[in-house]
mmCIF file of C-alpha atoms and ligand atoms in Angstrom:
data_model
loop_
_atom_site.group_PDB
_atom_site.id
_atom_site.type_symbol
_atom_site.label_atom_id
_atom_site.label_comp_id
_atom_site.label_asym_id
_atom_site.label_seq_id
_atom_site.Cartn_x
_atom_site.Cartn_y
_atom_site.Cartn_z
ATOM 1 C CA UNK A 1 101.806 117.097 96.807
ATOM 2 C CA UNK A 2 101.460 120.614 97.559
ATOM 3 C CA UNK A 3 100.051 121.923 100.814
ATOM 4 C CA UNK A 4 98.836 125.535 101.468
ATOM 5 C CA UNK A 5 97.661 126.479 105.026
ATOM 6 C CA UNK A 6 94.756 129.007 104.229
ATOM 7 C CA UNK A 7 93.582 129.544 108.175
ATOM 8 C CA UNK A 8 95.847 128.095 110.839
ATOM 9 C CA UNK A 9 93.004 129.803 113.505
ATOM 10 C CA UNK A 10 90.023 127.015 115.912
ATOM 11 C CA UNK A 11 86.586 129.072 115.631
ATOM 12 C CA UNK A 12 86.856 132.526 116.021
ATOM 13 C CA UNK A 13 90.284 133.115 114.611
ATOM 14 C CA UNK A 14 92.372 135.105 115.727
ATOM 15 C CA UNK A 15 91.932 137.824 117.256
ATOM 16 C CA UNK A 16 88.493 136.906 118.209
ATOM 17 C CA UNK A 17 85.939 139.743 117.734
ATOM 18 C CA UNK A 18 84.493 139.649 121.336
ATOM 19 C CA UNK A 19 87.875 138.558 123.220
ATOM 20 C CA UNK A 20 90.409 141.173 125.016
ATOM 21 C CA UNK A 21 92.471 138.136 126.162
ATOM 22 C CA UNK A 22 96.439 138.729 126.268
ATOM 23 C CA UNK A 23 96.749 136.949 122.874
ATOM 24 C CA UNK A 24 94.028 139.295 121.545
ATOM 25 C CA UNK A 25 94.592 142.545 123.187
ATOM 26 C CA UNK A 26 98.159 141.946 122.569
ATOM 27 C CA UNK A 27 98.152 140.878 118.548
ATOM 28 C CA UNK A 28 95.773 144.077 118.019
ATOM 29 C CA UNK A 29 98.065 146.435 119.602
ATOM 30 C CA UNK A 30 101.232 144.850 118.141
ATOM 31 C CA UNK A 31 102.347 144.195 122.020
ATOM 32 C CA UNK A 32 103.464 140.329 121.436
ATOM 33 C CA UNK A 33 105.226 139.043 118.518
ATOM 34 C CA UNK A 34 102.168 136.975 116.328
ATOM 35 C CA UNK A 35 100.441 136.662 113.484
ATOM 36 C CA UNK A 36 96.367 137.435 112.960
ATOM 37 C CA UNK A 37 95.552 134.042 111.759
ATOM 38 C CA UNK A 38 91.796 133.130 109.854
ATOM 39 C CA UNK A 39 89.749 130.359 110.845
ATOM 40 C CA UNK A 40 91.286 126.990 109.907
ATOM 41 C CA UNK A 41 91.605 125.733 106.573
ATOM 42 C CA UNK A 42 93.853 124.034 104.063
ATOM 43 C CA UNK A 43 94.464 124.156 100.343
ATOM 44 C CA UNK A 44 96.087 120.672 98.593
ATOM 45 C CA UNK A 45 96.669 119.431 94.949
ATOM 46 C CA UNK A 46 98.475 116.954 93.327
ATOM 47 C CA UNK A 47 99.969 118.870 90.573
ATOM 48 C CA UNK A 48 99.390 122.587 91.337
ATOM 49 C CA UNK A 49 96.266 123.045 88.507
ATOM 50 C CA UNK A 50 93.279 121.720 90.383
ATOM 51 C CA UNK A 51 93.136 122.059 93.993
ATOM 52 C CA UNK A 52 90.983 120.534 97.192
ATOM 53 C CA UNK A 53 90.206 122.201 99.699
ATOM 54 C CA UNK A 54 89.908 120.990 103.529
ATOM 55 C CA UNK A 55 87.097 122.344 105.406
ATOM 56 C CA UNK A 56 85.354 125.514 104.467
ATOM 57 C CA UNK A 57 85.778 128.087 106.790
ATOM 58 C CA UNK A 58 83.369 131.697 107.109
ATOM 59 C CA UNK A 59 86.428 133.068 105.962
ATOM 60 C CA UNK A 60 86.748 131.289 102.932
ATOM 61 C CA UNK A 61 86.177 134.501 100.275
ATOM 62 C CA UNK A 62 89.043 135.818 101.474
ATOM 63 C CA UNK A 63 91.308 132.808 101.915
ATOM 64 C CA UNK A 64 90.743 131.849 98.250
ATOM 65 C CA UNK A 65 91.626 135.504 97.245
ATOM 66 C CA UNK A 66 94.903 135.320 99.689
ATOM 67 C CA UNK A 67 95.964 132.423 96.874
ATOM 68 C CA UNK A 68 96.548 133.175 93.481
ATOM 69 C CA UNK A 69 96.592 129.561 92.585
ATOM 70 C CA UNK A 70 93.132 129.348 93.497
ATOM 71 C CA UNK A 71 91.573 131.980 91.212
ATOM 72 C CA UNK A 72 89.463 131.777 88.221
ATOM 73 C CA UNK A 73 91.340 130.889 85.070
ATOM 74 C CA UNK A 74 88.526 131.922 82.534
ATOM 75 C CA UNK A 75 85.606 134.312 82.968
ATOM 76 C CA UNK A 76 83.775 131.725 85.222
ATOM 77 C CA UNK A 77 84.705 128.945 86.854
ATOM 78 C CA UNK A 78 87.406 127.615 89.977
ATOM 79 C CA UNK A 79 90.441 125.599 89.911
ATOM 80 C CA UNK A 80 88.863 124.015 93.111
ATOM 81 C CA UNK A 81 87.625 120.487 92.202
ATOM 82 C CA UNK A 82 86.110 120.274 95.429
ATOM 83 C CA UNK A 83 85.792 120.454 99.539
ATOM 84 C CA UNK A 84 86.790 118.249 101.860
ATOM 85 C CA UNK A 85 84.637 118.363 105.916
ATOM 86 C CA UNK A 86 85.929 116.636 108.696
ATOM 87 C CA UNK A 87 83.521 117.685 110.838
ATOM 88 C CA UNK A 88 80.067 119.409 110.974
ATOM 89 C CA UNK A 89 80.944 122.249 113.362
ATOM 90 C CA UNK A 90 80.598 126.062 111.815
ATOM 91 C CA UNK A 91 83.952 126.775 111.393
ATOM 92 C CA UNK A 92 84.934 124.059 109.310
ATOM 93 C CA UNK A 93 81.215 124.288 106.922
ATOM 94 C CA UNK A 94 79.628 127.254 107.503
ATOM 95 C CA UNK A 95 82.038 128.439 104.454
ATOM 96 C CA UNK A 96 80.302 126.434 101.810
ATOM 97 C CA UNK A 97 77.405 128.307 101.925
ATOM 98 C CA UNK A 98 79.847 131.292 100.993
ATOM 99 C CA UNK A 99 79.978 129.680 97.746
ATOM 100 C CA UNK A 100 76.614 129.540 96.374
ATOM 101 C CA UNK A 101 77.509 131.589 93.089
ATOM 102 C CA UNK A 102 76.404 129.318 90.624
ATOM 103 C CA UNK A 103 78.945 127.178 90.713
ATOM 104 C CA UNK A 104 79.578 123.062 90.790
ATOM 105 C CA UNK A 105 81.578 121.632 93.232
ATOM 106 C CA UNK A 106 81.961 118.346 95.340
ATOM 107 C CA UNK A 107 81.502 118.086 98.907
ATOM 108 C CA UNK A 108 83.245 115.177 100.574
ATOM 109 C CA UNK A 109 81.727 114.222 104.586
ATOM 110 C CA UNK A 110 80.349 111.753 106.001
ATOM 111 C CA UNK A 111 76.840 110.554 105.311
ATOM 112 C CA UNK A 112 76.468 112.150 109.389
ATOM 113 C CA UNK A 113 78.383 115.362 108.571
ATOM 114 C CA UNK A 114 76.061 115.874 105.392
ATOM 115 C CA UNK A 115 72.987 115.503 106.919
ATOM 116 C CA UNK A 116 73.846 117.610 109.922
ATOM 117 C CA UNK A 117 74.445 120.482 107.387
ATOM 118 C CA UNK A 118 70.893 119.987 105.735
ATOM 119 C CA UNK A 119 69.133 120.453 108.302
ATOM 120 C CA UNK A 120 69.662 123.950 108.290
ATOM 121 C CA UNK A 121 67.337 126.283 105.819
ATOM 122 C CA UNK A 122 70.468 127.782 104.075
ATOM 123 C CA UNK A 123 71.804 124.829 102.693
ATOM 124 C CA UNK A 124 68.855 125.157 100.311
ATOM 125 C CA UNK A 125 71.209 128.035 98.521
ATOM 126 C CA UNK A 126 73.449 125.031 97.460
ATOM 127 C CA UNK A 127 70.556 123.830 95.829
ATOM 128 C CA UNK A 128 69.847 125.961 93.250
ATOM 129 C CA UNK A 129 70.317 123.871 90.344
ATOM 130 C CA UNK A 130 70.185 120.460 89.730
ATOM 131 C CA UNK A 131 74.279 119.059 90.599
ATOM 132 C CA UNK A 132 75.084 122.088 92.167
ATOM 133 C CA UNK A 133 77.032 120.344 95.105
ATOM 134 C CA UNK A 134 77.755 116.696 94.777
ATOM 135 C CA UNK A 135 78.332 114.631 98.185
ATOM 136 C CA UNK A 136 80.398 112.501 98.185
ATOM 137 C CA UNK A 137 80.381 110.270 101.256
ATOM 138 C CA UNK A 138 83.477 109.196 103.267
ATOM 139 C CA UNK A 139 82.656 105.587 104.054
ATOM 140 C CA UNK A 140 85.295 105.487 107.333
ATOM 141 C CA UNK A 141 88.514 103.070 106.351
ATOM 142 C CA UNK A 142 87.717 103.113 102.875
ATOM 143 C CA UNK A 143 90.099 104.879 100.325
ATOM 144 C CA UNK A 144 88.353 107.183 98.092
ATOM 145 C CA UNK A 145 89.383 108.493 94.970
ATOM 146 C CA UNK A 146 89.465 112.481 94.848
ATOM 147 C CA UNK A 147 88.065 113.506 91.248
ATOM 148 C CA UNK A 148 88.320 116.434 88.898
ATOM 149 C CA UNK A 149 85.068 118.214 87.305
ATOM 150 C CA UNK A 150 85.205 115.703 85.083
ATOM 151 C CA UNK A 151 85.118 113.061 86.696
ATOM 152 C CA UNK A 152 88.884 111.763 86.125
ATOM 153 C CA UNK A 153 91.025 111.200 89.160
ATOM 154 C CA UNK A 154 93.142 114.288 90.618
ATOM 155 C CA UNK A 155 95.988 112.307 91.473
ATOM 156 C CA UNK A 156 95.087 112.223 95.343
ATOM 157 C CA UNK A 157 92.859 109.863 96.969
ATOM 158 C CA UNK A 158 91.943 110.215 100.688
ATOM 159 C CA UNK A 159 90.766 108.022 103.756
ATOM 160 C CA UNK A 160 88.881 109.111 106.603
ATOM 161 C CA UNK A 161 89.085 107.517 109.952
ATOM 162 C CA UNK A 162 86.479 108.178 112.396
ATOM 163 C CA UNK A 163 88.414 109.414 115.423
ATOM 164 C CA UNK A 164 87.401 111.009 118.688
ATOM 165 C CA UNK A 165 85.403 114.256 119.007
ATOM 166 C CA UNK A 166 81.575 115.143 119.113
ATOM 167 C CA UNK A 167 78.760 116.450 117.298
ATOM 168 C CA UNK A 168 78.351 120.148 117.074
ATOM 169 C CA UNK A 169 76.639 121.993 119.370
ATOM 170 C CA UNK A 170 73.411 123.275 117.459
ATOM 171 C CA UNK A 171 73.211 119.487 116.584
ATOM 172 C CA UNK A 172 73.556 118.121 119.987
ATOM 173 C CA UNK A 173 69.866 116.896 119.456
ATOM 174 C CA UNK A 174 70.862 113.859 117.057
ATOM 175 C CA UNK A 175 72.925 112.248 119.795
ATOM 176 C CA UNK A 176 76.534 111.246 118.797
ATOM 177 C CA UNK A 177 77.976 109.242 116.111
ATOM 178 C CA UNK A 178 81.260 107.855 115.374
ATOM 179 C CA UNK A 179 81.297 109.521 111.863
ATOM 180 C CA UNK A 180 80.715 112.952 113.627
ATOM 181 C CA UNK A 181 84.268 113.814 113.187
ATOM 182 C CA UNK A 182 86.755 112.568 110.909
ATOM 183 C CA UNK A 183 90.987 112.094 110.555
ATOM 184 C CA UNK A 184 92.051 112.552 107.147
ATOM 185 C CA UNK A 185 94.878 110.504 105.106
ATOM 186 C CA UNK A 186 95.466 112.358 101.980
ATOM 187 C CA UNK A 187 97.947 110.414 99.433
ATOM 188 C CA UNK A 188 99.404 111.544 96.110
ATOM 189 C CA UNK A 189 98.716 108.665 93.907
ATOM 190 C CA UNK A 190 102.094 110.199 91.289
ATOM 191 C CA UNK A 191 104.503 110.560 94.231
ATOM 192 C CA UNK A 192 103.349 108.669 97.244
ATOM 193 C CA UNK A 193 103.487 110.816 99.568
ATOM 194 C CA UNK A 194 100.883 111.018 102.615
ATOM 195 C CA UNK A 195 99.515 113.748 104.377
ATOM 196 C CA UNK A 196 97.701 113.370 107.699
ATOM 197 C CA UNK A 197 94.726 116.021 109.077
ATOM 198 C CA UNK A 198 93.443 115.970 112.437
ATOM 199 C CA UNK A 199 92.466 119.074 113.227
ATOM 200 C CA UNK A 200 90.225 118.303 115.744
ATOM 201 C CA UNK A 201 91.235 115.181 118.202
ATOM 202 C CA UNK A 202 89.579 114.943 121.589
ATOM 203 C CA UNK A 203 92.146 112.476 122.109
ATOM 204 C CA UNK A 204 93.972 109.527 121.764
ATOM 205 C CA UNK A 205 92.542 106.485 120.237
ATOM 206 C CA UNK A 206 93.880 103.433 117.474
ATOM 207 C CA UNK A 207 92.758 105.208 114.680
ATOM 208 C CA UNK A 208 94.312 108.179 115.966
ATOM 209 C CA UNK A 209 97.586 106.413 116.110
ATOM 210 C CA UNK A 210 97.176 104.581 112.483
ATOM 211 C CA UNK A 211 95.988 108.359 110.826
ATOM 212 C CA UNK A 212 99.846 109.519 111.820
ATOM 213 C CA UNK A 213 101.658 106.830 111.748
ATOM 214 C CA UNK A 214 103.720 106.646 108.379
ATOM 215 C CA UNK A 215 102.424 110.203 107.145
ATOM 216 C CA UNK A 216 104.980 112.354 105.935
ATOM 217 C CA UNK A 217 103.326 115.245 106.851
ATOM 218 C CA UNK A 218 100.797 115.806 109.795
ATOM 219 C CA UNK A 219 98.582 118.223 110.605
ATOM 220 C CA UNK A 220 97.303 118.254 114.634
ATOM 221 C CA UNK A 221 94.452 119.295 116.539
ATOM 222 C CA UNK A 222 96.314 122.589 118.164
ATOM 223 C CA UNK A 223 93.382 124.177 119.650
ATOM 224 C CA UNK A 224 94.262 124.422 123.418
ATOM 225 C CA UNK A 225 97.763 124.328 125.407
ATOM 226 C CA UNK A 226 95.955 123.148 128.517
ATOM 227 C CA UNK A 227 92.646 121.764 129.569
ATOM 228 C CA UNK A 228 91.857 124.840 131.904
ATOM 229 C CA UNK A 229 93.230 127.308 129.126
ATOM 230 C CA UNK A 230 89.409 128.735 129.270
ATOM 231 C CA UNK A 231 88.315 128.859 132.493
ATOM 232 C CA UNK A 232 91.678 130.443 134.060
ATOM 233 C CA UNK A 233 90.368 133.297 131.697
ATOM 234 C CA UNK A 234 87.175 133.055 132.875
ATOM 235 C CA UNK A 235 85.800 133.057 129.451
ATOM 236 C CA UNK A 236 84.100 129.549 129.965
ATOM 237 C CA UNK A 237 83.464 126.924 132.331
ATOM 238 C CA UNK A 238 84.578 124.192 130.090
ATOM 239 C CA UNK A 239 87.778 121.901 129.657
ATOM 240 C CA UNK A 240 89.486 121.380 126.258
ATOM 241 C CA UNK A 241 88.442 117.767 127.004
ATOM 242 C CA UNK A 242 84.581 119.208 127.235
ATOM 243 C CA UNK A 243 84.714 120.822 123.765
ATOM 244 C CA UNK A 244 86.547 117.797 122.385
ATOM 245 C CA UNK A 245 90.248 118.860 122.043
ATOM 246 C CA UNK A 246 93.094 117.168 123.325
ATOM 247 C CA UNK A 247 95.473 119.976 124.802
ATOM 248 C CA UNK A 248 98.945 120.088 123.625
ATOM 249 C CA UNK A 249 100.537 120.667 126.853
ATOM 250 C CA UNK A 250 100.819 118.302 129.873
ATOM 251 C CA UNK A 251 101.860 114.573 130.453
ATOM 252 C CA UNK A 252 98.849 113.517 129.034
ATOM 253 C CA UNK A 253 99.094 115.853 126.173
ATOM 254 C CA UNK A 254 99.238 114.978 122.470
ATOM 255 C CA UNK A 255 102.851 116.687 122.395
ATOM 256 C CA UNK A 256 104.306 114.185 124.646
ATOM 257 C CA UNK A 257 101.657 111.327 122.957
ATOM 258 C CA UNK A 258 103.642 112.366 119.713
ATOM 259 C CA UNK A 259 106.995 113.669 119.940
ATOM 260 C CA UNK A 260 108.328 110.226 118.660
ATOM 261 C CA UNK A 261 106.324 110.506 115.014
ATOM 262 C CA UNK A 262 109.047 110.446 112.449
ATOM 263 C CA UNK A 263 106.746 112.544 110.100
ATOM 264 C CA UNK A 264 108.982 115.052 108.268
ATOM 265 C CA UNK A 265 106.548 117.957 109.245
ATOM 266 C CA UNK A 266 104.278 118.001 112.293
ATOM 267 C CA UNK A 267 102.204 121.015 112.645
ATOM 268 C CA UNK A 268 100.245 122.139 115.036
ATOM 269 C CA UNK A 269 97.244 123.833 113.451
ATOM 270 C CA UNK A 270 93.711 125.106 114.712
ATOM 271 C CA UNK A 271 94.461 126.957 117.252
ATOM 272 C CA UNK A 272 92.427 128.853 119.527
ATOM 273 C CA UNK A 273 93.138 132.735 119.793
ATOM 274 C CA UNK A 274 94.303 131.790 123.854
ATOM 275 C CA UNK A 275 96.777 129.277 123.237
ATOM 276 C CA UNK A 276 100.182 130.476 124.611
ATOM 277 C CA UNK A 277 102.360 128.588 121.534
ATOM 278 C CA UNK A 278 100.755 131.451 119.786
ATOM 279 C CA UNK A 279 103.046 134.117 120.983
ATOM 280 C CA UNK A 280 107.079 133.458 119.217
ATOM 281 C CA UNK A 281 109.057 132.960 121.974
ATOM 282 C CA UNK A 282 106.559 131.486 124.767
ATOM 283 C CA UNK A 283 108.139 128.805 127.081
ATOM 284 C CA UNK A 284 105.229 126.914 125.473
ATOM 285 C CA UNK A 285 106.185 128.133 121.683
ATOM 286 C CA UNK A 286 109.402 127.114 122.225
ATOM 287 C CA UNK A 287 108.642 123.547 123.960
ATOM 288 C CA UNK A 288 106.417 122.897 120.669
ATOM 289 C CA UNK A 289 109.431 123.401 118.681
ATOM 290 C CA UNK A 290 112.134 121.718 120.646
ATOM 291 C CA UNK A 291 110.064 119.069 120.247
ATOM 292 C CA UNK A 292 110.116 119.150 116.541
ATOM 293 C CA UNK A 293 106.682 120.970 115.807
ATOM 294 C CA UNK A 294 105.635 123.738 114.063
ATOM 295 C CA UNK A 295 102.621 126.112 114.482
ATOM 296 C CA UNK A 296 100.789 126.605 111.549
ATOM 297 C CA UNK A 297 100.261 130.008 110.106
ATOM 298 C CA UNK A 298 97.823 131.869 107.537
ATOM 299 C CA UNK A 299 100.154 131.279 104.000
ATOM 300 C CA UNK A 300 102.320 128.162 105.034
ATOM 301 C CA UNK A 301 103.299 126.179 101.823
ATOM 302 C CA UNK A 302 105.142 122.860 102.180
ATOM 303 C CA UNK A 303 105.642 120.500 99.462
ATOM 304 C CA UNK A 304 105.054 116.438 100.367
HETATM 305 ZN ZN1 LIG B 401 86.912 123.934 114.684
HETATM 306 ZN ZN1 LIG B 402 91.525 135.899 122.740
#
């Protein structure tokens, strides 16, 4: 299986248009030692030809371009069979409207995450032609085979486990849902290998637990360090725990919750332009990586 990490960054990336925190101020003016990062998403195939992506990020023009693998091959068309939502927030599907050229492609969500995303009046430019965008629903526990074009298998087949989060916030008027945010299981049908994607985990739960339990390689919500991250920079009155991320840091954290995973990779990705593990060299950076983590960046390819 190969993995790409095409954004690494929660909403907002990184720096953050409208933020002057340390992070920010300091990434801009080269003061700490990090790396801009784009809003999160990830690029994985089977055999290197046709590609899935997860999530669709507003930066998603650019993160295709930042990977030649994911370029045209003739005078039209995408190696990308198709997309992959875990949740219905704007940073991981505002993207797909980004890619209204014309083109076919699969969406896979849940049946909650879908409709969420039609309500709004742009989804109508997916719409443009009959089988523009397929949906495919995630039915939660139930292995689904990813497909090509064509409608033969890619080699990877996925299950999504409803785990803890919330609806987005411009949707906060159809309640809450257990399918309103989804973990990820990718596996590689050729080679076995599994791949686990959580990238956003309000915290701990069973099917939290079974998503990383035998993966070989996990991805983790990495959004916040700590639950006051925010509101010690006074740039919000709400706790990690409020906006449905389960800090890193902490006895309670997921670090601590998971520093006994025997996954080959853990990586923390998501992560919000404050988060301390940002900057190389933090006490928190380095407590991450003492504890066998990584942070994800914007071009990190691992093979599973
Ligand atoms: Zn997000
Ligand atoms: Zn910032």
């Amino acid at each position: 299986m190969y993995i790409r990490v095409l954004g690494s960054a929660a909403g907002g990336g990184f720096p953050q248009w409208n933020c002057g925190c340390q992070n920010c101020d300091g990434v801009r003016k080269g003061t700490i030692v990090a790396s801009p990062r784009t809003q999160e998403c990830l690029a994985v195939s089977s055999d290197g030809e046709a590609w899935f992506l997860v999530n669709a990020s507003p930066e998603i023009r650019q993160q295709i371009e930042s990977f030649p693998a994911l370029r045209p091959r003739s005078s039209r068309g995408t190696p990308i069979a198709g997309i992959l939502v875990t949740n219905g927030d704007l940073d991981h599907c505002l993207g797909l409207l980004c890619l209204r050229e014309w083109q076919r492609f699969s969406v896979y969500a849940t049946a909650r995450v879908r409709d969420g995303f039609a309500r709004n009046v742009f989804a109508r430019t997916l719409a443009r032609f009959d089988g523009q965008v397929t949906w495919r629903p995630f039915e939660p526990g139930r292995e689904t085979s990813l497909e090509l074009g064509t409608g033969e298998p890619s080699g990877l087949d996925v299950v999504a486990l409803p785990v803890p989060g919330k609806a987005p916030l411009h949707l906060a008027d159809m309640g809450t849902s257990p399918e309103d945010n989804v973990a990820l299981r990718i596996g590689d049908t050729r080679t076995g290998a599994r791949l686990a994607y959580l990238s956003g985990v309000a915290g701990p739960s069973e099917a939290v637990a079974q998503a990383v339990r035998d993966a070989d390689v996990v991805f983790f919500d990495g959004t916040f360090w700590s639950s006051d991250e925010l509101i010690r920079l006074g740039a919000s009155d709400k706790r990690a725990e409020d906006m449905a991320h389960w800090p890193i840091g902490g006895d309670g954290g997921s670090l601590a919750a998971l520093a006994s995973l025997p996954a080959r990779r853990k990586i923390f990705t998501h992560v919000n332009n404050t988060n301390p593990i940002l900057r190389d060299g933090s006490p928190e950076r380095r407590a991450v990586e003492a504890a066998g983590f990584e942070v994800a960046f914007d071009g990190l390819e691992l093979h599973a």
